[in-house]
XYZ file of C-alpha atoms in Angstrom:
595
model
C -75.192 24.889 -20.796
C -75.782 28.645 -21.086
C -74.286 28.568 -24.568
C -76.862 25.974 -25.713
C -79.715 28.014 -24.235
C -78.450 31.105 -26.059
C -78.282 29.245 -29.358
C -81.814 27.860 -28.846
C -83.221 31.324 -28.109
C -81.562 32.758 -31.210
C -83.036 29.971 -33.378
C -86.554 30.478 -31.932
C -86.320 34.235 -32.419
C -85.168 33.776 -36.011
C -88.068 31.402 -36.738
C -90.598 33.826 -35.254
C -89.129 36.724 -37.224
C -89.183 34.710 -40.459
C -92.787 33.595 -39.860
C -93.832 37.173 -39.157
C -92.140 38.384 -42.345
C -93.805 35.668 -44.427
C -97.211 36.428 -42.901
C -96.672 40.103 -43.602
C -95.779 39.417 -47.240
C -98.852 37.232 -47.690
C -101.360 39.577 -46.030
C -104.646 39.633 -47.950
C -105.145 42.809 -49.975
C -108.350 43.964 -51.693
C -108.895 46.959 -53.951
C -111.423 48.363 -56.413
C -110.605 50.071 -59.722
C -112.786 51.655 -62.419
C -111.968 51.496 -66.110
C -112.032 55.305 -66.368
C -112.394 58.365 -64.179
C -114.634 60.235 -66.648
C -117.627 58.802 -68.521
C -120.716 59.913 -70.336
C -124.217 59.383 -69.008
C -125.331 55.885 -70.043
C -121.805 54.660 -70.908
C -120.894 51.236 -69.532
C -117.656 50.986 -67.560
C -115.836 48.053 -66.012
C -115.397 47.849 -62.238
C -112.766 45.362 -61.026
C -112.479 44.092 -57.449
C -109.046 42.461 -56.981
C -108.202 40.027 -54.173
C -104.463 39.368 -53.655
C -102.862 36.634 -51.509
C -106.186 34.934 -50.853
C -109.367 33.484 -52.306
C -112.720 35.175 -51.600
C -115.473 33.085 -50.024
C -117.951 34.407 -52.616
C -118.305 37.154 -55.187
C -118.436 40.566 -53.440
C -121.841 42.256 -53.488
C -121.883 45.678 -55.166
C -125.435 47.102 -54.989
C -126.914 49.468 -57.557
C -127.803 52.984 -56.417
C -129.913 55.858 -57.673
C -126.861 57.290 -59.468
C -125.479 54.127 -61.093
C -126.498 50.611 -62.065
C -124.059 47.793 -61.159
C -124.199 44.297 -62.659
C -121.867 41.371 -61.874
C -120.391 39.812 -65.040
C -117.611 37.288 -64.359
C -114.645 36.191 -62.238
C -111.060 35.404 -63.250
C -108.678 33.346 -61.136
C -105.232 35.006 -61.100
C -103.502 32.411 -58.920
C -100.285 31.238 -60.560
C -96.887 29.671 -59.965
C -94.073 30.654 -62.327
C -90.397 29.681 -62.555
C -88.070 32.373 -63.913
C -84.738 31.246 -65.304
C -81.619 33.097 -66.456
C -78.876 30.676 -67.417
C -78.606 28.034 -64.704
C -80.321 30.157 -62.053
C -83.964 29.480 -61.211
C -86.397 31.450 -59.069
C -89.965 30.456 -58.097
C -92.740 33.063 -57.892
C -96.204 32.170 -56.563
C -99.282 34.288 -55.958
C -102.935 33.615 -55.114
C -105.554 36.047 -56.303
C -108.877 36.668 -58.006
C -110.481 39.449 -60.015
C -114.244 40.061 -59.980
C -115.699 42.090 -62.857
C -118.814 44.297 -62.806
C -120.531 46.469 -65.437
C -121.248 49.977 -64.111
C -123.670 52.305 -65.922
C -124.037 55.882 -64.582
C -127.649 57.070 -64.518
C -127.127 60.745 -63.749
C -124.622 63.489 -64.491
C -122.176 64.741 -61.864
C -119.873 63.038 -59.378
C -120.663 59.367 -58.686
C -118.988 57.482 -55.833
C -119.098 53.736 -55.213
C -118.666 53.125 -51.492
C -116.071 50.674 -50.097
C -116.932 47.083 -51.029
C -116.941 44.239 -48.496
C -114.854 41.163 -49.368
C -114.791 38.034 -47.197
C -111.727 35.752 -47.282
C -111.762 32.674 -45.010
C -114.583 34.284 -43.040
C -112.628 37.484 -42.352
C -114.013 40.839 -43.564
C -111.916 43.134 -45.749
C -112.949 46.465 -47.298
C -111.798 48.008 -50.588
C -111.126 51.642 -51.316
C -114.027 53.798 -52.616
C -113.946 54.730 -56.304
C -115.271 57.893 -57.924
C -116.418 58.781 -61.405
C -117.256 62.087 -63.066
C -120.280 61.690 -65.344
C -120.623 64.103 -68.264
C -124.047 65.026 -69.668
C -124.338 64.066 -73.367
C -125.092 66.769 -75.904
C -128.542 66.833 -77.463
C -127.391 66.607 -81.085
C -124.388 67.436 -83.244
C -124.545 68.986 -86.688
C -123.449 65.738 -88.354
C -125.005 63.256 -85.905
C -128.541 63.024 -84.512
C -130.401 60.564 -82.236
C -134.220 60.426 -82.286
C -136.774 58.360 -80.342
C -140.413 57.835 -81.364
C -143.433 55.689 -80.364
C -146.524 54.606 -82.301
C -148.953 55.182 -79.397
C -148.624 57.904 -76.762
C -151.797 56.885 -74.862
C -151.580 53.125 -74.316
C -153.207 51.061 -71.591
C -151.087 49.552 -68.826
C -149.934 46.224 -70.237
C -150.454 47.252 -73.883
C -147.403 46.781 -76.168
C -146.011 49.949 -77.780
C -143.618 50.007 -80.749
C -140.584 52.201 -80.047
C -138.386 53.377 -82.951
C -134.795 54.557 -82.416
C -133.214 56.471 -85.323
C -129.557 57.462 -85.671
C -128.816 59.951 -88.478
C -125.175 60.137 -89.644
C -123.736 62.592 -92.167
C -121.978 60.972 -95.177
C -118.462 62.057 -94.095
C -118.830 60.672 -90.544
C -118.026 57.141 -89.351
C -118.734 55.612 -85.939
C -116.844 52.911 -84.041
C -116.956 51.355 -80.564
C -120.683 52.172 -80.339
C -122.603 51.846 -77.064
C -126.400 52.259 -76.905
C -128.444 52.651 -73.744
C -132.074 53.425 -72.823
C -132.458 55.307 -69.548
C -135.448 54.282 -67.399
C -136.072 50.914 -69.068
C -137.110 49.370 -65.729
C -140.578 50.984 -66.147
C -141.332 48.698 -69.114
C -141.473 45.045 -70.095
C -139.245 44.821 -73.158
C -139.166 42.317 -76.023
C -135.424 41.694 -76.238
C -135.265 40.074 -79.672
C -135.079 41.961 -82.971
C -137.097 40.752 -85.963
C -134.643 42.299 -88.454
C -131.501 40.497 -89.761
C -128.590 41.119 -87.409
C -124.945 41.699 -88.376
C -122.346 40.189 -86.071
C -120.581 43.544 -85.694
C -123.658 45.467 -84.557
C -123.854 46.837 -81.003
C -126.389 45.582 -78.499
C -129.473 47.524 -77.463
C -131.725 46.406 -74.603
C -129.989 43.041 -74.253
C -129.966 41.977 -77.930
C -128.097 42.880 -81.154
C -129.510 46.105 -82.567
C -130.770 44.819 -85.938
C -130.436 48.159 -87.746
C -132.140 48.938 -91.052
C -130.703 51.824 -93.098
C -132.031 54.360 -95.607
C -131.081 57.746 -97.092
C -133.141 60.725 -95.872
C -133.088 64.515 -95.837
C -133.163 66.179 -92.390
C -133.131 69.977 -92.029
C -132.053 70.300 -95.665
C -129.059 67.940 -95.365
C -128.629 64.341 -96.537
C -128.124 61.726 -93.818
C -127.713 57.965 -93.645
C -130.449 56.991 -91.167
C -130.187 53.750 -89.179
C -133.372 52.622 -87.415
C -134.314 49.819 -85.060
C -137.581 48.915 -83.379
C -138.385 47.361 -80.018
C -141.695 46.525 -78.364
C -142.036 48.054 -74.898
C -144.961 47.513 -72.538
C -145.650 49.997 -69.698
C -146.058 48.183 -66.399
C -148.318 50.691 -64.620
C -150.719 53.536 -65.371
C -149.666 57.181 -65.155
C -147.451 59.639 -67.006
C -144.211 57.842 -67.957
C -141.191 59.318 -69.743
C -139.520 57.019 -72.256
C -135.757 57.488 -72.472
C -133.659 59.242 -73.302
C -131.752 56.860 -75.546
C -128.010 57.523 -75.239
C -125.473 56.947 -78.035
C -121.761 56.875 -77.146
C -119.202 56.261 -79.893
C -115.849 57.173 -81.407
C -116.603 59.724 -84.146
C -114.191 60.001 -87.091
C -114.159 62.151 -90.220
C -113.412 60.219 -93.379
C -110.108 61.085 -95.028
C -108.546 62.377 -91.793
C -106.978 60.856 -88.681
C -109.117 62.998 -86.393
C -111.207 61.014 -83.892
C -113.064 61.937 -80.718
C -115.335 60.247 -78.210
C -118.836 61.708 -78.322
C -122.087 61.087 -76.487
C -125.555 62.153 -77.581
C -128.984 61.669 -76.100
C -132.342 61.561 -77.833
C -135.604 63.311 -77.148
C -137.880 61.849 -74.440
C -141.437 60.955 -75.527
C -144.023 61.106 -72.730
C -146.594 58.292 -72.500
C -149.979 58.889 -70.877
C -150.683 55.331 -69.731
C -154.329 54.470 -68.961
C -155.639 51.855 -66.523
C -157.867 49.102 -67.934
C -161.529 49.320 -66.788
C -162.412 47.611 -63.528
C -166.005 46.950 -64.630
C -166.733 43.890 -66.724
C -163.412 42.242 -65.972
C -163.917 38.491 -66.707
C -162.768 35.600 -64.539
C -159.281 34.423 -65.421
C -158.130 37.817 -66.740
C -154.317 37.960 -66.282
C -153.555 41.486 -67.550
C -153.161 40.866 -71.296
C -153.907 43.891 -73.499
C -154.052 43.757 -77.300
C -155.384 41.166 -79.753
C -154.799 37.441 -79.182
C -155.765 34.112 -80.763
C -155.928 30.651 -79.127
C -156.028 27.107 -80.507
C -155.864 23.598 -78.988
C -155.290 20.056 -80.241
C -154.927 16.520 -78.841
C -153.325 13.830 -81.018
C -154.469 10.984 -78.713
C -158.290 10.673 -78.622
C -158.921 6.954 -77.872
C -157.973 6.311 -74.224
C -158.878 4.418 -71.063
C -159.682 6.004 -67.724
C -156.372 7.107 -66.168
C -154.392 7.241 -69.434
C -152.397 10.461 -70.094
C -153.662 12.724 -72.890
C -151.163 15.297 -74.286
C -153.050 18.581 -74.814
C -151.288 21.316 -76.845
C -152.544 24.922 -76.482
C -151.078 27.622 -78.781
C -151.583 31.360 -78.111
C -150.552 34.051 -80.620
C -150.241 37.733 -79.742
C -148.008 40.812 -79.684
C -144.550 40.840 -78.150
C -143.364 40.423 -75.499
C -145.003 37.001 -75.698
C -143.396 36.137 -72.355
C -146.284 38.037 -70.690
C -148.679 35.220 -71.649
C -149.078 32.687 -68.839
C -150.406 29.140 -69.173
C -154.219 28.993 -68.754
C -155.219 27.407 -65.431
C -157.300 24.468 -66.676
C -158.182 23.085 -63.251
C -159.856 26.361 -62.234
C -162.526 25.590 -64.868
C -165.192 23.200 -63.436
C -165.578 21.618 -66.880
C -161.972 20.398 -66.609
C -161.738 19.661 -62.886
C -164.901 17.504 -62.978
C -163.638 15.009 -65.563
C -159.835 15.340 -65.642
C -156.829 15.291 -63.326
C -153.492 17.022 -63.849
C -150.340 17.483 -61.779
C -149.588 21.155 -61.148
C -146.192 20.946 -62.885
C -147.340 19.016 -65.981
C -147.037 22.060 -68.301
C -144.232 22.723 -70.791
C -143.853 26.118 -72.508
C -142.206 26.801 -75.878
C -141.958 30.476 -76.896
C -141.163 31.703 -80.398
C -141.650 35.019 -82.202
C -145.227 36.017 -81.357
C -146.430 32.510 -80.388
C -146.267 30.546 -77.142
C -147.178 26.847 -77.015
C -148.186 25.116 -73.767
C -148.207 21.305 -73.574
C -150.320 19.800 -70.767
C -150.507 16.170 -69.633
C -154.087 15.559 -68.481
C -155.728 12.255 -67.447
C -159.373 11.215 -67.761
C -160.702 10.742 -64.214
C -163.930 8.794 -64.848
C -166.118 7.046 -67.386
C -168.648 9.052 -69.327
C -166.206 11.783 -70.423
C -166.763 12.401 -74.128
C -164.672 15.493 -74.908
C -161.910 17.845 -73.798
C -163.686 21.102 -72.832
C -162.837 24.434 -74.502
C -159.758 26.309 -73.214
C -160.546 29.975 -72.484
C -158.347 33.084 -72.782
C -159.431 36.497 -71.442
C -157.816 39.761 -72.595
C -158.621 43.457 -73.028
C -158.998 44.544 -76.653
C -157.512 48.061 -76.653
C -158.832 48.848 -80.150
C -162.433 47.988 -79.218
C -162.105 49.245 -75.635
C -163.665 46.119 -74.107
C -162.828 42.739 -72.594
C -162.888 39.658 -74.845
C -162.989 35.964 -73.918
C -161.887 33.597 -76.677
C -162.097 29.819 -76.431
C -161.014 26.782 -78.416
C -163.350 24.178 -79.913
C -164.070 21.095 -77.752
C -162.054 17.996 -78.716
C -164.034 14.687 -78.858
C -162.677 11.696 -76.882
C -163.446 7.962 -76.809
C -163.011 6.743 -73.212
C -162.964 3.054 -72.190
C -163.370 1.678 -68.687
C -160.205 0.636 -66.910
C -159.809 -3.234 -66.707
C -158.849 -4.489 -63.250
C -156.156 -7.211 -63.245
C -156.891 -10.073 -60.748
C -154.624 -12.634 -59.092
C -155.959 -15.307 -61.432
C -154.826 -13.196 -64.414
C -151.360 -12.989 -62.934
C -151.111 -16.864 -62.531
C -152.172 -17.718 -66.081
C -155.214 -18.553 -68.174
C -155.985 -21.905 -66.471
C -156.857 -22.402 -62.827
C -155.879 -26.138 -62.772
C -152.393 -27.201 -61.716
C -150.837 -30.226 -63.463
C -149.958 -33.106 -61.090
C -146.268 -33.648 -60.407
C -144.002 -36.476 -59.161
C -141.712 -36.453 -56.186
C -138.010 -37.070 -56.751
C -136.894 -40.630 -55.957
C -133.508 -42.010 -54.927
C -132.441 -45.236 -56.692
C -129.583 -47.492 -55.646
C -127.741 -49.622 -58.235
C -128.460 -50.194 -61.887
C -127.895 -47.880 -64.802
C -130.251 -45.180 -63.392
C -128.870 -45.087 -59.879
C -128.024 -41.772 -58.264
C -125.945 -40.871 -55.213
C -127.013 -38.427 -52.506
C -125.277 -36.740 -49.563
C -123.381 -33.566 -48.590
C -120.035 -35.184 -49.425
C -120.829 -34.860 -53.137
C -121.065 -31.013 -52.996
C -118.147 -28.985 -54.409
C -117.176 -25.489 -53.211
C -117.530 -23.201 -56.252
C -117.360 -19.865 -54.428
C -115.187 -17.160 -56.030
C -111.864 -16.459 -54.226
C -111.240 -12.751 -54.907
C -107.809 -12.835 -53.316
C -106.605 -15.621 -55.578
C -108.114 -13.910 -58.602
C -106.344 -10.590 -57.878
C -102.986 -12.377 -57.391
C -103.360 -14.111 -60.735
C -100.601 -13.046 -63.222
C -103.179 -12.780 -66.003
C -105.329 -10.328 -64.013
C -102.280 -8.264 -62.985
C -101.040 -8.006 -66.569
C -104.515 -7.173 -67.889
C -104.983 -4.328 -65.398
C -101.457 -2.904 -65.575
C -101.187 -2.696 -69.368
C -103.881 0.013 -69.953
C -102.681 1.998 -66.923
C -99.115 1.980 -68.192
C -100.223 3.051 -71.652
C -102.229 5.970 -70.187
C -99.263 7.121 -68.072
C -96.932 7.064 -71.090
C -99.452 8.971 -73.225
C -99.967 11.580 -70.476
C -96.236 12.082 -70.046
C -95.843 12.549 -73.797
C -98.646 15.112 -73.878
C -97.162 17.105 -70.971
C -93.719 17.121 -72.581
C -95.116 18.302 -75.914
C -97.193 21.055 -74.291
C -94.287 22.328 -72.184
C -91.930 22.338 -75.127
C -94.161 24.037 -77.687
C -97.139 25.668 -75.920
C -95.401 28.724 -74.436
C -93.480 29.454 -77.644
C -96.676 29.257 -79.710
C -98.465 31.640 -77.332
C -95.615 34.178 -77.570
C -95.499 33.989 -81.372
C -99.268 34.505 -81.609
C -99.195 37.446 -79.163
C -96.429 39.288 -81.008
C -98.051 38.609 -84.378
C -101.323 40.105 -83.120
C -99.447 43.068 -81.592
C -97.809 43.785 -84.956
C -101.204 43.842 -86.688
C -102.753 46.060 -83.990
C -99.922 48.599 -84.128
C -100.173 48.771 -87.920
C -103.886 49.485 -87.465
C -103.037 52.213 -84.932
C -100.598 53.862 -87.363
C -103.461 54.139 -89.851
C -105.452 56.054 -87.221
C -108.046 53.311 -86.672
C -108.914 53.236 -82.933
C -105.272 53.945 -82.102
C -105.691 54.082 -78.321
C -107.603 50.817 -78.150
C -105.195 49.049 -80.538
C -102.088 50.139 -78.582
C -103.603 49.023 -75.276
C -104.630 45.610 -76.632
C -101.178 45.047 -78.176
C -99.338 45.756 -74.919
C -101.793 43.831 -72.717
C -101.577 40.743 -74.949
C -97.757 40.748 -74.915
C -97.690 41.128 -71.109
C -99.992 38.110 -70.698
C -97.849 36.009 -73.048
C -94.481 37.091 -71.615
C -95.367 36.950 -67.912
C -98.125 34.334 -67.649
C -97.400 32.134 -70.656
C -101.005 32.312 -71.888
C -103.093 34.138 -74.437
C -105.485 36.905 -73.424
C -105.149 40.297 -71.793
C -104.608 41.830 -68.351
C -105.689 45.016 -66.595
C -103.354 47.980 -66.204
C -102.778 47.159 -62.527
C -102.039 43.497 -63.303
C -99.697 44.429 -66.147
C -97.648 46.738 -63.928
C -97.407 44.135 -61.156
C -96.396 41.272 -63.467
C -93.736 43.248 -65.347
C -92.331 44.778 -62.126
C -91.113 41.327 -61.029
C -88.656 41.426 -63.953
C -88.126 45.115 -64.810
C -89.470 47.895 -62.555
C -88.714 50.694 -65.040
C -90.503 48.896 -67.862
C -93.480 48.261 -65.561
C -93.885 52.015 -64.988
C -93.772 52.651 -68.763
C -96.475 50.004 -69.288
C -98.742 51.579 -66.654
C -98.224 55.101 -68.049
C -99.025 54.032 -71.615
C -102.197 52.160 -70.638
C -103.407 55.214 -68.695
C -102.740 57.415 -71.759
C -104.725 55.010 -73.922
C -107.632 55.171 -71.486
C -107.526 58.970 -71.332
C -107.509 59.190 -75.139
C -111.094 57.886 -75.184
C -112.271 61.208 -73.691
C -110.966 63.943 -75.949
C -107.269 63.134 -76.365
C -108.067 61.021 -79.419
C -108.172 64.160 -81.533
C -104.417 64.709 -81.011
C -101.594 63.112 -83.065
C -101.276 59.512 -81.888
C -97.896 58.793 -83.505
C -96.007 59.240 -80.207
C -98.372 56.820 -78.465
C -97.870 54.208 -81.187
C -94.057 54.606 -81.075
C -94.056 54.114 -77.297
C -96.289 51.043 -77.604
C -93.898 49.572 -80.203
C -90.907 50.195 -77.912
C -92.676 48.507 -74.985
C -93.637 45.485 -77.108
C -89.988 45.130 -78.205
C -88.802 45.390 -74.582
C -91.307 42.755 -73.443
C -89.884 40.370 -76.049
C -86.487 40.632 -74.327
C -87.798 39.752 -70.843
C -86.701 36.398 -69.309
C -89.049 33.684 -70.498
C -91.356 31.811 -68.108
C -89.886 28.302 -67.728
C -92.967 26.770 -66.089
C -96.415 28.105 -65.419
C -99.167 26.436 -63.374
C -102.545 27.847 -62.623
């Protein structure tokens, strides 16, 4: 008996130990990583919050601070199950995880620290590590590269649109790549995001829209430059002295005919706006803060209606950008409208285009005697004339008929008399006889059970289902047989092209990193795309720990090359990237992958 008790205790202890080990291996881990440890003022970096061995309840909140702006961008699910096979041996690897991505823009020079970030998994609170960043102040201008900012009005009114012009002057022997543009202090303005100039697909974004550069040759300080300009409309939100900018340009700078490349950051001058408040005297009713010159027009295509019928009323307002500042006129606040019309508060549709906004109302005539749609009024401050202006549309004539009331007699028909009828009779015998009684009734109710058991119904329902199952099985077999191989071929083909680009000195660091990241995703996950440096090291370490360390070291070198190391010979970096790509091709292939 003691022997059995001893065996039972050993089994229980082994189970507890195994459970504890499994729980320890699957403990939730969270961490935060920045795309670089050094950045220029205004440069945009990627912050990644990784969750391992668990799924977060929601995206972690990373607030902006006075020293940096943080914006959530996307989430990627890293949960996977993969079978690794060598010969007849198979091993299953599973992992649950997520990566949350944020765009971080430093707003001041010096040391910037993002505090530990809270992550909640199954209601339990976890905290990441803090991350730090050293922010470098951009230079004012280089000899061969200049950034200039200008405005067409330095004394606008609050709410008055101002045209801002950004100019980038580049010497003929200089080329730029991987360009990032940023305006510091843009939160003080309403900004028209769209550019009116034609936009190339390769152009960088500025203030949330493609730049839309226009180019010209010009002479600056006695030297010839290629000058690229763009314009945006900015509207100061409040009165006072406001500094616009600086605008920050960050790019890879190369000299034509050489392999020399370096990451540079420049900032523009900072125009000062003396913003005036609009006068408080003479402000008309309905004034909503518009400043500038505006035009208003109205039309109604339906003009012959009955009381209660809807009348579509279209009001178009033209003015300076940003046209989003124009709000729909409140018709019901005008007694001329509220006396003769009714309108639901949400019966307004807005359609905004370049410089024009169109509002479509659905109004209803409330009573007889209404003969026109009253004028629609728009109040604004004319900054050129220095006074308030109220413009209005022309009245629109209407023909209104009384509403006809439908009575019960109308519902029954045009005649009030009812034709006489005959009662049914029962006749016995003869050719016209009929039989009566409950015995003559036949049960014609539908028996669902009998219908389902019918061979015809069974065959009819089973045939499409069987065909779908066969088609699905065929699709799965085809995908498993050819999908992974196609992904690997595409990844290595792209890596070959990227490394050839790197050998020519074209963005060598970026090309090497993309080549290695793409091959890691194809070899370890069986899918196209890329992975972070931390993910790449972890995925490769499952198969080859030494190769994983080489991958991590190379990706860190590529990142560091963006800040000064790009001027050195990159041939060693390219050779190492080629060796890693070749080694990844020899890793054991993923037999099965499931998200």
